[in-house]
Amino acid sequence: MAKIAFILLCHKNPDAVIQQAQQLTDAGDCMAIHFDGRASDTDYRRITAALRDNPRVTFAKTRVKCGWGAWSLVQATLNAVEAAVDAFDHATHFYMVSGDCAAIKSARYAHAKLDGEDVDYIESFDYFESDWIKTGMKEERLIYRHVFNERTQKTLFYTSMELQKKLKLEREIPADLQMMIGSQWWCLRRQTIEAILSFLKGRPDVIRFFKTTWIPDETFFQTLVRHLVPENEIRTRTLTFLIFSDYGMPVTFYNDHYDMLLSQDFLFARKISPEAAELKERLGALYASDREDFVISNEGQKLFTFLVGRGREGRRFATRFWENESSLGRERELLIVTCKKWHVAKRLLGSIQDHANIPTIDYLFSEEHTPLPDLGGIQTTLEKRNRHRRALLRMLFDYYDTDRLLICLDPSNLDLMHDFGSDRSTMKVLEIECDFSDDYLIGHAMRVGLAGENSGEETLERLLPTIRYDVIYESDALRDANFPHFTRIRESAPTDKNAEALSEFLEVPADVAERIAQTDHLFTD
């Protein structure tokens, strides 16, 4: 009878990880966990302590610092797979899951499904002939070497690729491999996993190639399985149910989706809302049950498309997905840096990105040209961003696969801060208090159209007190707002004081905050 070794990649919510591991192993299956090396060591110790006495749980021997789209995700998977192979010699199948996944069938049903056919379940479509990649880079993912991360080092990523194009540094794909692509949520038999591990020991060239491809978790296993396993033993599908909106974002499931999920022809679903506690409890109990009487209607994707279509036609009878998901999420943390001198805030964000590895976006609600990923059009204009501001931020949290996001707002955007502050998520605000010389304020007046090159000295002298008062008024209004998580750094303050405030705001160690506070020319005009 099938025994599943779940390969769990996770980076947050230790209580949810513990619950997920206990629910899946209580039914007799086992689990190997990789907890992101970038995540909290305290959370990791909490997970290991809670699961230490569970013989059906093991942990990857080495924790990798994972980055979206990078080789590190594949390496983390391999580390967990190797731990599972060593610890669970009775496991017949290895099933990739994330912390957002949950079973939508019973263990008995799942085991019977896997016993029914001696095959692997993995999406594996021809990389160049299929239309699996809808937009964006395709061949460029493979033929150029990607050593920078597009999401956290966007400028370096594209500069490096353009330089390789200019110098004609295209590389060859390993000649004996037919490149394939598909979802990373696979279920593979033990013999397939062992064949992959054995293959990799003799082919360091393959590992070198994939290490510098972009988004290798969508190509690595998909290609190797097709290379090592006969076609008639591969089912080109995933056993994990997931829906993507036409904005490219995964649709989240809530408590009232229970019956719909059970009727899908899948064993697991992704992604379950962190707030759907009732749904998680019911699905956990379901996996441990003996139930086998599932009626499969498989209408999930069609139902979603139908409801969204009615919304477009003006015949909506329920809110559209961005309105329904108006909260950023209870577990998420929005960090806001506010400063009248935008160039100072942008320098600070760059330093935070380098030292704290928090996704950062500068004045997205004030500058049309702020670099943003393609989110299906919601990001294209300032008017759209402001109108759907919570939806936009929620999609950015999803895009960067993070629970912490840092943005810049002008102090005049106090209404946005009040709106975000009223959300169920946590909002933290850092004010950068700068010194303003008369020359700077005059330049500011010219930039915003309050003065021109031909404005006389008398006009400027009358204007200066008003502009200075506006700056002071906005700063006072920030303090009067009484946001619960409000900190401040000052141009006039010593570095150690600013480092203390940054450490509190970012929740980073003192030495990291010190390096950020010492950013070269931080306050220079």
Short mmCIF file of C-alpha atoms in Angstrom, two decimals:
data_model
loop_
_atom_site.label_atom_id
_atom_site.label_comp_id
_atom_site.label_asym_id
_atom_site.label_seq_id
_atom_site.Cartn_x
_atom_site.Cartn_y
_atom_site.Cartn_z
CA MET A 1 0.00 0.00 0.00
CA ALA A 2 1.19 3.49 -0.82
CA LYS A 3 3.01 5.45 1.90
CA ILE A 4 3.61 9.12 1.20
CA ALA A 5 6.63 11.12 2.25
CA PHE A 6 5.55 14.74 2.05
CA ILE A 7 8.24 17.23 1.07
CA LEU A 8 7.26 20.42 2.84
CA LEU A 9 8.90 23.72 1.92
CA CYS A 10 7.84 26.50 4.30
CA HIS A 11 9.05 29.79 5.72
CA LYS A 12 6.44 31.12 8.15
CA ASN A 13 3.60 30.37 10.58
CA PRO A 14 5.27 27.78 12.85
CA ASP A 15 1.96 26.82 14.49
CA ALA A 16 0.45 26.09 11.08
CA VAL A 17 3.48 23.99 10.09
CA ILE A 18 3.20 21.97 13.29
CA GLN A 19 -0.53 21.44 12.77
CA GLN A 20 -0.01 20.44 9.13
CA ALA A 21 2.73 17.94 10.01
CA GLN A 22 0.67 16.37 12.78
CA GLN A 23 -2.47 16.07 10.66
CA LEU A 24 -0.68 14.40 7.73
CA THR A 25 1.47 12.04 9.79
CA ASP A 26 -1.38 10.98 12.09
CA ALA A 27 -2.79 9.11 9.10
CA GLY A 28 0.39 7.04 8.81
CA ASP A 29 2.31 9.08 6.24
CA CYS A 30 5.58 10.91 6.90
CA MET A 31 7.14 14.28 6.19
CA ALA A 32 10.50 15.95 5.55
CA ILE A 33 10.53 19.66 6.31
CA HIS A 34 12.73 22.39 4.91
CA PHE A 35 12.27 25.65 6.80
CA ASP A 36 13.70 28.60 4.85
CA GLY A 37 17.15 29.67 6.04
CA ARG A 38 16.03 33.29 5.81
CA ALA A 39 13.19 32.71 8.25
CA SER A 40 13.27 33.09 12.02
CA ASP A 41 15.59 30.72 13.90
CA THR A 42 13.23 31.03 16.84
CA ASP A 43 10.34 29.77 14.70
CA TYR A 44 12.51 26.89 13.43
CA ARG A 45 13.43 25.83 16.96
CA ARG A 46 9.77 25.97 17.91
CA ILE A 47 8.86 23.62 15.04
CA THR A 48 11.67 21.15 15.75
CA ALA A 49 10.86 21.09 19.47
CA ALA A 50 7.17 20.41 18.84
CA LEU A 51 7.85 17.61 16.32
CA ARG A 52 11.00 16.12 17.87
CA ASP A 53 9.21 13.05 19.23
CA ASN A 54 7.27 12.36 16.03
CA PRO A 55 9.08 9.45 14.30
CA ARG A 56 7.31 10.27 11.03
CA VAL A 57 8.87 13.73 10.76
CA THR A 58 12.42 14.58 9.72
CA PHE A 59 14.17 17.79 8.71
CA ALA A 60 16.50 18.76 5.89
CA LYS A 61 20.04 18.57 7.24
CA THR A 62 20.93 21.95 5.73
CA ARG A 63 18.64 24.98 5.60
CA VAL A 64 18.96 27.03 2.43
CA LYS A 65 18.18 30.73 2.15
CA CYS A 66 15.50 30.62 -0.52
CA GLY A 67 14.70 33.23 -3.14
CA TRP A 68 11.74 33.17 -5.52
CA GLY A 69 12.76 32.03 -8.98
CA ALA A 70 16.23 30.97 -7.84
CA TRP A 71 18.11 27.66 -7.70
CA SER A 72 17.88 27.81 -3.90
CA LEU A 73 14.28 26.53 -4.09
CA VAL A 74 15.42 23.44 -5.99
CA GLN A 75 18.34 22.92 -3.61
CA ALA A 76 15.99 23.19 -0.62
CA THR A 77 13.73 20.59 -2.24
CA LEU A 78 16.66 18.24 -2.89
CA ASN A 79 17.84 18.62 0.71
CA ALA A 80 14.39 17.67 2.00
CA VAL A 81 14.09 14.80 -0.51
CA GLU A 82 17.45 13.35 0.55
CA ALA A 83 16.41 13.55 4.21
CA ALA A 84 13.14 11.75 3.41
CA VAL A 85 14.87 9.01 1.39
CA ASP A 86 17.30 8.35 4.25
CA ALA A 87 14.69 8.46 7.03
CA PHE A 88 11.71 6.70 5.48
CA ASP A 89 12.70 3.55 3.63
CA HIS A 90 9.04 2.45 3.58
CA ALA A 91 7.88 5.55 1.64
CA THR A 92 6.63 4.67 -1.84
CA HIS A 93 5.77 8.21 -3.04
CA PHE A 94 7.21 11.67 -2.48
CA TYR A 95 4.70 14.53 -2.63
CA MET A 96 5.68 18.22 -2.80
CA VAL A 97 3.57 20.53 -0.62
CA SER A 98 3.85 24.03 0.82
CA GLY A 99 2.58 25.51 4.05
CA ASP A 100 -0.44 26.81 2.13
CA CYS A 101 -1.51 23.31 0.98
CA ALA A 102 -4.12 21.05 2.57
CA ALA A 103 -5.53 17.61 1.78
CA ILE A 104 -8.97 17.62 0.15
CA LYS A 105 -9.41 13.85 0.29
CA SER A 106 -8.88 11.19 2.95
CA ALA A 107 -5.56 9.36 3.31
CA ARG A 108 -7.33 6.11 2.39
CA TYR A 109 -8.58 7.67 -0.86
CA ALA A 110 -5.15 9.17 -1.61
CA HIS A 111 -3.35 5.89 -1.04
CA ALA A 112 -5.82 4.02 -3.23
CA LYS A 113 -5.37 6.62 -5.96
CA LEU A 114 -1.59 6.16 -5.92
CA ASP A 115 -1.89 2.37 -5.78
CA GLY A 116 -4.23 2.42 -8.77
CA GLU A 117 -1.49 3.23 -11.30
CA ASP A 118 2.27 2.77 -11.11
CA VAL A 119 3.01 6.26 -12.47
CA ASP A 120 4.48 9.66 -11.61
CA TYR A 121 2.29 12.76 -11.43
CA ILE A 122 4.10 15.83 -12.70
CA GLU A 123 3.28 18.52 -15.22
CA SER A 124 5.89 18.08 -17.95
CA PHE A 125 5.26 20.05 -21.14
CA ASP A 126 7.70 20.78 -23.93
CA TYR A 127 9.42 24.01 -22.97
CA PHE A 128 9.55 25.52 -26.45
CA GLU A 129 6.49 24.03 -28.14
CA SER A 130 3.90 24.39 -25.39
CA ASP A 131 2.20 27.62 -24.34
CA TRP A 132 2.75 27.00 -20.62
CA ILE A 133 4.61 30.34 -20.39
CA LYS A 134 1.97 32.89 -21.34
CA THR A 135 3.99 36.13 -21.11
CA GLY A 136 7.49 37.36 -20.33
CA MET A 137 10.83 35.66 -20.84
CA LYS A 138 11.03 32.22 -22.36
CA GLU A 139 14.25 31.22 -24.11
CA GLU A 140 16.10 33.87 -22.08
CA ARG A 141 15.45 31.90 -18.89
CA LEU A 142 17.76 29.16 -20.18
CA ILE A 143 20.35 30.51 -22.60
CA TYR A 144 21.62 33.29 -20.33
CA ARG A 145 23.20 32.90 -16.90
CA HIS A 146 21.09 34.44 -14.15
CA VAL A 147 23.10 35.10 -11.00
CA PHE A 148 20.90 37.96 -9.74
CA ASN A 149 17.30 37.70 -8.54
CA GLU A 150 14.74 39.52 -10.69
CA ARG A 151 12.48 40.27 -7.75
CA THR A 152 15.05 41.62 -5.32
CA GLN A 153 17.82 42.80 -7.69
CA LYS A 154 15.79 43.92 -10.69
CA THR A 155 18.33 46.41 -12.10
CA LEU A 156 21.25 43.99 -11.82
CA PHE A 157 19.15 41.14 -13.23
CA TYR A 158 18.21 42.97 -16.44
CA THR A 159 21.56 44.73 -16.82
CA SER A 160 23.33 41.38 -16.65
CA MET A 161 21.00 39.82 -19.22
CA GLU A 162 21.26 42.75 -21.64
CA LEU A 163 25.06 42.67 -21.36
CA GLN A 164 25.08 38.95 -22.20
CA LYS A 165 22.84 39.66 -25.20
CA LYS A 166 25.13 42.44 -26.39
CA LEU A 167 28.25 40.28 -26.02
CA LYS A 168 26.48 37.25 -27.55
CA LEU A 169 27.15 35.06 -24.51
CA GLU A 170 24.34 32.60 -25.15
CA ARG A 171 25.03 29.12 -23.81
CA GLU A 172 24.02 25.67 -24.98
CA ILE A 173 21.35 23.64 -23.26
CA PRO A 174 22.67 20.14 -22.31
CA ALA A 175 22.37 18.28 -25.58
CA ASP A 176 20.80 15.11 -24.20
CA LEU A 177 18.00 16.87 -22.32
CA GLN A 178 14.64 17.82 -23.75
CA MET A 179 13.67 20.87 -21.74
CA MET A 180 10.27 20.55 -20.08
CA ILE A 181 8.21 22.88 -17.92
CA GLY A 182 5.32 22.64 -15.48
CA SER A 183 4.05 23.17 -11.97
CA GLN A 184 6.41 22.43 -9.07
CA TRP A 185 3.68 20.56 -7.18
CA TRP A 186 4.50 16.98 -8.13
CA CYS A 187 4.11 13.47 -6.70
CA LEU A 188 6.88 11.04 -7.71
CA ARG A 189 7.46 7.36 -7.01
CA ARG A 190 10.42 6.26 -4.91
CA GLN A 191 12.22 4.68 -7.87
CA THR A 192 11.93 7.96 -9.77
CA ILE A 193 13.34 9.98 -6.87
CA GLU A 194 16.23 7.53 -6.47
CA ALA A 195 16.91 7.65 -10.22
CA ILE A 196 17.08 11.46 -10.09
CA LEU A 197 19.49 11.48 -7.14
CA SER A 198 21.69 8.85 -8.81
CA PHE A 199 21.65 10.77 -12.12
CA LEU A 200 22.73 14.00 -10.41
CA LYS A 201 25.76 12.35 -8.80
CA GLY A 202 27.18 11.66 -12.25
CA ARG A 203 26.08 14.84 -13.99
CA PRO A 204 27.52 17.94 -12.29
CA ASP A 205 27.14 19.72 -15.66
CA VAL A 206 23.35 19.48 -15.35
CA ILE A 207 23.39 21.00 -11.87
CA ARG A 208 25.70 23.79 -13.07
CA PHE A 209 23.31 24.57 -15.91
CA PHE A 210 20.15 24.71 -13.80
CA LYS A 211 21.85 26.71 -11.03
CA THR A 212 21.91 29.76 -13.30
CA THR A 213 18.59 29.33 -15.09
CA TRP A 214 15.67 31.51 -14.05
CA ILE A 215 12.80 29.81 -12.16
CA PRO A 216 14.38 26.33 -12.27
CA ASP A 217 11.72 24.87 -9.94
CA GLU A 218 9.44 24.90 -13.01
CA THR A 219 11.95 23.05 -15.23
CA PHE A 220 14.41 20.96 -13.17
CA PHE A 221 12.32 17.99 -11.99
CA GLN A 222 10.01 18.31 -14.98
CA THR A 223 12.95 17.81 -17.35
CA LEU A 224 14.74 15.08 -15.40
CA VAL A 225 11.61 12.97 -14.91
CA ARG A 226 10.94 13.05 -18.65
CA HIS A 227 14.59 12.10 -19.28
CA LEU A 228 14.60 9.16 -16.84
CA VAL A 229 11.07 7.76 -16.88
CA PRO A 230 9.20 6.13 -19.81
CA GLU A 231 6.44 8.37 -21.17
CA ASN A 232 3.72 5.81 -20.40
CA GLU A 233 4.64 6.04 -16.70
CA ILE A 234 4.10 9.80 -16.51
CA ARG A 235 0.76 11.49 -15.96
CA THR A 236 1.28 15.08 -17.10
CA ARG A 237 -0.82 16.64 -14.40
CA THR A 238 -0.52 17.71 -10.78
CA LEU A 239 -2.54 16.17 -7.96
CA THR A 240 -2.71 19.58 -6.28
CA PHE A 241 -5.69 21.78 -7.14
CA LEU A 242 -4.85 25.42 -7.73
CA ILE A 243 -6.45 28.22 -9.71
CA PHE A 244 -4.74 31.29 -11.09
CA SER A 245 -6.70 34.45 -11.75
CA ASP A 246 -6.19 36.26 -15.02
CA TYR A 247 -4.03 38.66 -13.02
CA GLY A 248 -1.58 35.78 -12.57
CA MET A 249 -2.26 35.50 -8.83
CA PRO A 250 -3.19 32.23 -7.09
CA VAL A 251 -6.79 32.19 -5.91
CA THR A 252 -7.11 31.76 -2.14
CA PHE A 253 -9.60 29.36 -0.57
CA TYR A 254 -11.65 30.15 2.54
CA ASN A 255 -13.96 28.36 5.01
CA ASP A 256 -16.94 28.33 2.64
CA HIS A 257 -15.00 26.52 -0.11
CA TYR A 258 -15.03 23.15 1.70
CA ASP A 259 -17.66 21.37 -0.44
CA MET A 260 -16.29 22.77 -3.69
CA LEU A 261 -12.75 21.59 -2.87
CA LEU A 262 -13.88 18.06 -2.03
CA SER A 263 -15.56 17.72 -5.42
CA GLN A 264 -12.33 18.37 -7.38
CA ASP A 265 -10.35 15.50 -8.91
CA PHE A 266 -7.25 16.27 -6.82
CA LEU A 267 -5.75 15.10 -3.55
CA PHE A 268 -4.57 18.47 -2.21
CA ALA A 269 -5.42 22.14 -2.74
CA ARG A 270 -3.38 25.31 -2.75
CA LYS A 271 -3.67 27.91 -1.49
CA ILE A 272 -5.60 27.86 1.77
CA SER A 273 -5.97 31.21 3.53
CA PRO A 274 -4.03 31.50 6.82
CA GLU A 275 -7.27 32.86 8.29
CA ALA A 276 -9.36 29.82 7.24
CA ALA A 277 -8.91 28.01 10.56
CA GLU A 278 -12.22 26.17 10.29
CA LEU A 279 -11.39 24.92 6.78
CA LYS A 280 -7.99 23.66 7.90
CA GLU A 281 -9.50 21.81 10.86
CA ARG A 282 -12.16 20.17 8.69
CA LEU A 283 -9.68 19.14 6.01
CA GLY A 284 -7.27 17.79 8.62
CA ALA A 285 -10.02 15.65 10.10
CA LEU A 286 -11.01 14.54 6.61
CA TYR A 287 -7.51 13.25 5.82
CA ALA A 288 -7.54 11.12 8.98
CA SER A 289 -10.98 9.70 8.18
CA ASP A 290 -11.87 6.55 6.23
CA ARG A 291 -14.13 8.40 3.83
CA GLU A 292 -14.05 7.27 0.20
CA ASP A 293 -17.43 8.44 -1.13
CA PHE A 294 -16.26 11.55 -2.98
CA VAL A 295 -18.43 12.75 -5.85
CA ILE A 296 -16.15 14.37 -8.41
CA SER A 297 -17.67 17.22 -10.42
CA ASN A 298 -14.41 19.08 -11.14
CA GLU A 299 -16.15 22.40 -11.75
CA GLY A 300 -13.70 24.57 -9.81
CA GLN A 301 -11.90 26.33 -12.67
CA LYS A 302 -15.05 26.72 -14.77
CA LEU A 303 -16.98 28.13 -11.80
CA PHE A 304 -14.28 30.68 -11.09
CA THR A 305 -14.12 31.73 -14.76
CA PHE A 306 -17.92 32.02 -14.88
CA LEU A 307 -18.19 34.22 -11.80
CA VAL A 308 -15.37 36.52 -12.91
CA GLY A 309 -16.95 36.76 -16.37
CA ARG A 310 -20.29 37.85 -14.91
CA GLY A 311 -18.45 40.56 -13.03
CA ARG A 312 -16.97 41.90 -16.25
CA GLU A 313 -20.38 41.96 -17.89
CA GLY A 314 -21.89 43.99 -15.05
CA ARG A 315 -24.09 41.09 -13.89
CA ARG A 316 -22.08 40.33 -10.80
CA PHE A 317 -23.93 38.88 -7.82
CA ALA A 318 -20.86 38.71 -5.61
CA THR A 319 -17.84 40.89 -5.14
CA ARG A 320 -14.95 40.49 -7.55
CA PHE A 321 -11.87 38.83 -6.16
CA TRP A 322 -9.90 41.99 -5.42
CA GLU A 323 -12.86 43.45 -3.51
CA ASN A 324 -13.57 40.21 -1.66
CA GLU A 325 -9.95 39.98 -0.59
CA SER A 326 -9.82 43.60 0.57
CA SER A 327 -7.74 42.79 3.63
CA LEU A 328 -3.99 42.42 3.22
CA GLY A 329 -4.14 39.42 5.56
CA ARG A 330 -3.98 39.12 9.32
CA GLU A 331 -0.50 37.54 9.30
CA ARG A 332 1.07 40.19 7.09
CA GLU A 333 3.12 43.23 8.01
CA LEU A 334 3.19 46.41 5.94
CA LEU A 335 6.21 48.60 6.63
CA ILE A 336 5.88 52.24 5.54
CA VAL A 337 8.76 54.68 5.25
CA THR A 338 7.54 58.25 4.97
CA CYS A 339 9.78 61.16 4.08
CA LYS A 340 9.37 64.48 2.26
CA LYS A 341 12.80 64.08 0.68
CA TRP A 342 12.09 61.19 -1.64
CA HIS A 343 15.73 60.65 -2.57
CA VAL A 344 16.61 60.08 1.10
CA ALA A 345 13.87 57.46 1.50
CA LYS A 346 14.95 55.73 -1.70
CA ARG A 347 18.55 55.52 -0.47
CA LEU A 348 17.35 54.00 2.78
CA LEU A 349 15.20 51.46 0.91
CA GLY A 350 18.16 50.42 -1.19
CA SER A 351 20.24 49.84 1.93
CA ILE A 352 17.41 47.90 3.61
CA GLN A 353 17.08 45.73 0.51
CA ASP A 354 20.81 44.95 0.65
CA HIS A 355 21.02 44.21 4.38
CA ALA A 356 17.59 43.01 5.51
CA ASN A 357 16.24 41.20 2.42
CA ILE A 358 12.76 42.74 2.68
CA PRO A 359 11.01 43.44 -0.65
CA THR A 360 10.87 47.22 -1.07
CA ILE A 361 8.92 49.52 -3.40
CA ASP A 362 9.33 53.27 -3.40
CA TYR A 363 6.64 55.89 -3.93
CA LEU A 364 4.19 53.65 -5.84
CA PHE A 365 1.17 55.82 -5.03
CA SER A 366 2.89 59.05 -6.10
CA GLU A 367 5.21 58.21 -9.00
CA GLU A 368 3.73 56.70 -12.16
CA HIS A 369 7.09 55.28 -13.25
CA THR A 370 7.77 53.32 -10.04
CA PRO A 371 8.97 49.86 -11.22
CA LEU A 372 6.21 47.32 -10.53
CA PRO A 373 5.62 43.77 -11.77
CA ASP A 374 2.87 43.10 -14.27
CA LEU A 375 -0.22 42.43 -12.16
CA GLY A 376 -2.70 42.30 -14.99
CA GLY A 377 -3.19 46.05 -15.38
CA ILE A 378 -4.14 47.09 -11.86
CA GLN A 379 -0.70 48.68 -11.49
CA THR A 380 -0.68 50.68 -14.73
CA THR A 381 -1.89 54.10 -13.52
CA LEU A 382 -1.77 56.04 -10.27
CA GLU A 383 -5.54 56.32 -10.35
CA LYS A 384 -5.92 52.51 -10.46
CA ARG A 385 -3.29 51.97 -7.79
CA ASN A 386 -4.99 54.37 -5.40
CA ARG A 387 -8.51 53.11 -6.13
CA HIS A 388 -7.56 49.46 -5.59
CA ARG A 389 -4.76 50.14 -3.12
CA ARG A 390 -5.42 47.20 -0.80
CA ALA A 391 -5.83 44.79 -3.69
CA LEU A 392 -2.61 46.09 -5.24
CA LEU A 393 -0.65 45.56 -2.02
CA ARG A 394 -2.18 42.13 -1.48
CA MET A 395 -1.09 41.11 -4.97
CA LEU A 396 2.41 42.46 -4.30
CA PHE A 397 2.61 40.40 -1.10
CA ASP A 398 1.64 37.35 -3.19
CA TYR A 399 4.01 38.24 -6.03
CA TYR A 400 6.99 38.49 -3.70
CA ASP A 401 5.72 35.50 -1.66
CA THR A 402 6.31 37.38 1.57
CA ASP A 403 4.53 38.39 4.74
CA ARG A 404 6.61 41.58 5.05
CA LEU A 405 6.59 44.34 2.45
CA LEU A 406 8.14 47.80 2.68
CA ILE A 407 6.82 50.79 0.72
CA CYS A 408 7.42 54.54 0.65
CA LEU A 409 4.65 57.11 1.10
CA ASP A 410 4.82 60.87 1.05
CA PRO A 411 3.81 62.40 4.43
CA SER A 412 0.86 64.00 2.62
CA ASN A 413 -0.57 60.48 2.03
CA LEU A 414 -1.84 60.32 5.60
CA ASP A 415 -5.23 59.10 4.34
CA LEU A 416 -3.57 55.99 2.88
CA MET A 417 -1.79 55.32 6.17
CA HIS A 418 -5.08 55.58 8.07
CA ASP A 419 -6.66 53.15 5.59
CA PHE A 420 -3.85 50.61 5.86
CA GLY A 421 -3.76 51.10 9.62
CA SER A 422 -7.42 50.06 9.87
CA ASP A 423 -6.68 46.73 8.13
CA ARG A 424 -6.33 43.43 9.98
CA SER A 425 -2.67 43.31 8.99
CA THR A 426 0.04 45.02 11.02
CA MET A 427 1.21 48.44 9.82
CA LYS A 428 4.46 49.98 11.01
CA VAL A 429 5.51 53.52 10.11
CA LEU A 430 9.01 54.99 10.06
CA GLU A 431 9.30 58.76 9.62
CA ILE A 432 12.56 60.14 8.27
CA GLU A 433 12.90 63.62 9.71
CA CYS A 434 15.21 65.72 7.53
CA ASP A 435 16.65 69.20 7.87
CA PHE A 436 15.34 71.65 5.28
CA SER A 437 17.53 74.52 4.18
CA ASP A 438 16.02 77.60 2.50
CA ASP A 439 17.72 76.60 -0.76
CA TYR A 440 16.14 73.14 -0.63
CA LEU A 441 12.66 74.56 0.07
CA ILE A 442 13.01 77.02 -2.81
CA GLY A 443 14.00 74.14 -5.09
CA HIS A 444 11.00 72.16 -3.82
CA ALA A 445 8.71 75.11 -4.57
CA MET A 446 10.02 75.20 -8.13
CA ARG A 447 9.66 71.44 -8.59
CA VAL A 448 5.99 71.48 -7.54
CA GLY A 449 5.17 74.64 -9.50
CA LEU A 450 4.79 77.06 -6.60
CA ALA A 451 7.64 79.17 -7.92
CA GLY A 452 9.50 79.62 -11.17
CA GLU A 453 12.95 80.59 -12.31
CA ASN A 454 11.85 84.22 -12.57
CA SER A 455 10.18 84.45 -9.15
CA GLY A 456 11.55 87.46 -7.28
CA GLU A 457 13.33 87.30 -3.92
CA GLU A 458 10.43 89.03 -2.19
CA THR A 459 7.98 86.39 -3.48
CA LEU A 460 10.25 83.58 -2.37
CA GLU A 461 10.77 85.12 1.08
CA ARG A 462 7.01 85.27 1.60
CA LEU A 463 6.61 81.71 0.29
CA LEU A 464 9.31 80.04 2.40
CA PRO A 465 7.53 80.22 5.81
CA THR A 466 4.39 78.72 4.27
CA ILE A 467 6.26 75.81 2.69
CA ARG A 468 8.22 75.18 5.89
CA TYR A 469 4.97 75.24 7.87
CA ASP A 470 3.45 72.66 5.49
CA VAL A 471 6.38 70.31 6.14
CA ILE A 472 6.06 70.78 9.91
CA TYR A 473 2.27 70.38 9.76
CA GLU A 474 2.52 67.04 7.93
CA SER A 475 5.06 65.77 10.47
CA ASP A 476 2.84 66.86 13.37
CA ALA A 477 -0.18 65.21 11.74
CA LEU A 478 1.79 61.94 11.57
CA ARG A 479 2.51 62.10 15.28
CA ASP A 480 -1.07 63.08 16.12
CA ALA A 481 -2.33 60.00 14.22
CA ASN A 482 -1.05 57.88 17.12
CA PHE A 483 -0.21 54.88 14.97
CA PRO A 484 0.61 52.00 17.37
CA HIS A 485 3.90 51.11 15.63
CA PHE A 486 5.53 54.48 14.88
CA THR A 487 9.25 55.20 14.95
CA ARG A 488 11.46 57.99 13.67
CA ILE A 489 15.01 58.59 12.54
CA ARG A 490 16.44 62.09 12.29
CA GLU A 491 19.15 63.67 10.19
CA SER A 492 20.28 65.49 13.33
CA ALA A 493 20.39 62.35 15.51
CA PRO A 494 23.55 60.30 16.16
CA THR A 495 23.93 57.09 14.21
CA ASP A 496 23.43 54.84 17.23
CA LYS A 497 20.04 56.42 17.96
CA ASN A 498 18.91 56.00 14.35
CA ALA A 499 20.18 52.40 14.39
CA GLU A 500 18.10 51.71 17.51
CA ALA A 501 14.96 53.02 15.76
CA LEU A 502 15.71 51.03 12.60
CA SER A 503 16.25 47.84 14.60
CA GLU A 504 12.83 48.28 16.20
CA PHE A 505 11.12 49.13 12.91
CA LEU A 506 12.67 46.37 10.81
CA GLU A 507 13.03 43.80 13.60
CA VAL A 508 16.64 43.17 12.63
CA PRO A 509 19.70 42.66 14.85
CA ALA A 510 21.53 45.74 16.11
CA ASP A 511 24.56 45.19 13.87
CA VAL A 512 22.38 45.04 10.75
CA ALA A 513 20.52 48.20 11.79
CA GLU A 514 23.87 49.89 12.42
CA ARG A 515 25.03 49.16 8.88
CA ILE A 516 21.78 50.53 7.45
CA ALA A 517 22.04 53.67 9.60
CA GLN A 518 25.57 54.20 8.28
CA THR A 519 24.43 54.25 4.64
CA ASP A 520 26.75 56.52 2.71
CA HIS A 521 25.37 60.01 2.04
CA LEU A 522 21.96 58.99 3.36
CA PHE A 523 20.81 62.55 4.06
CA THR A 524 22.81 64.30 1.33
CA ASP A 525 20.84 66.56 -1.00
#
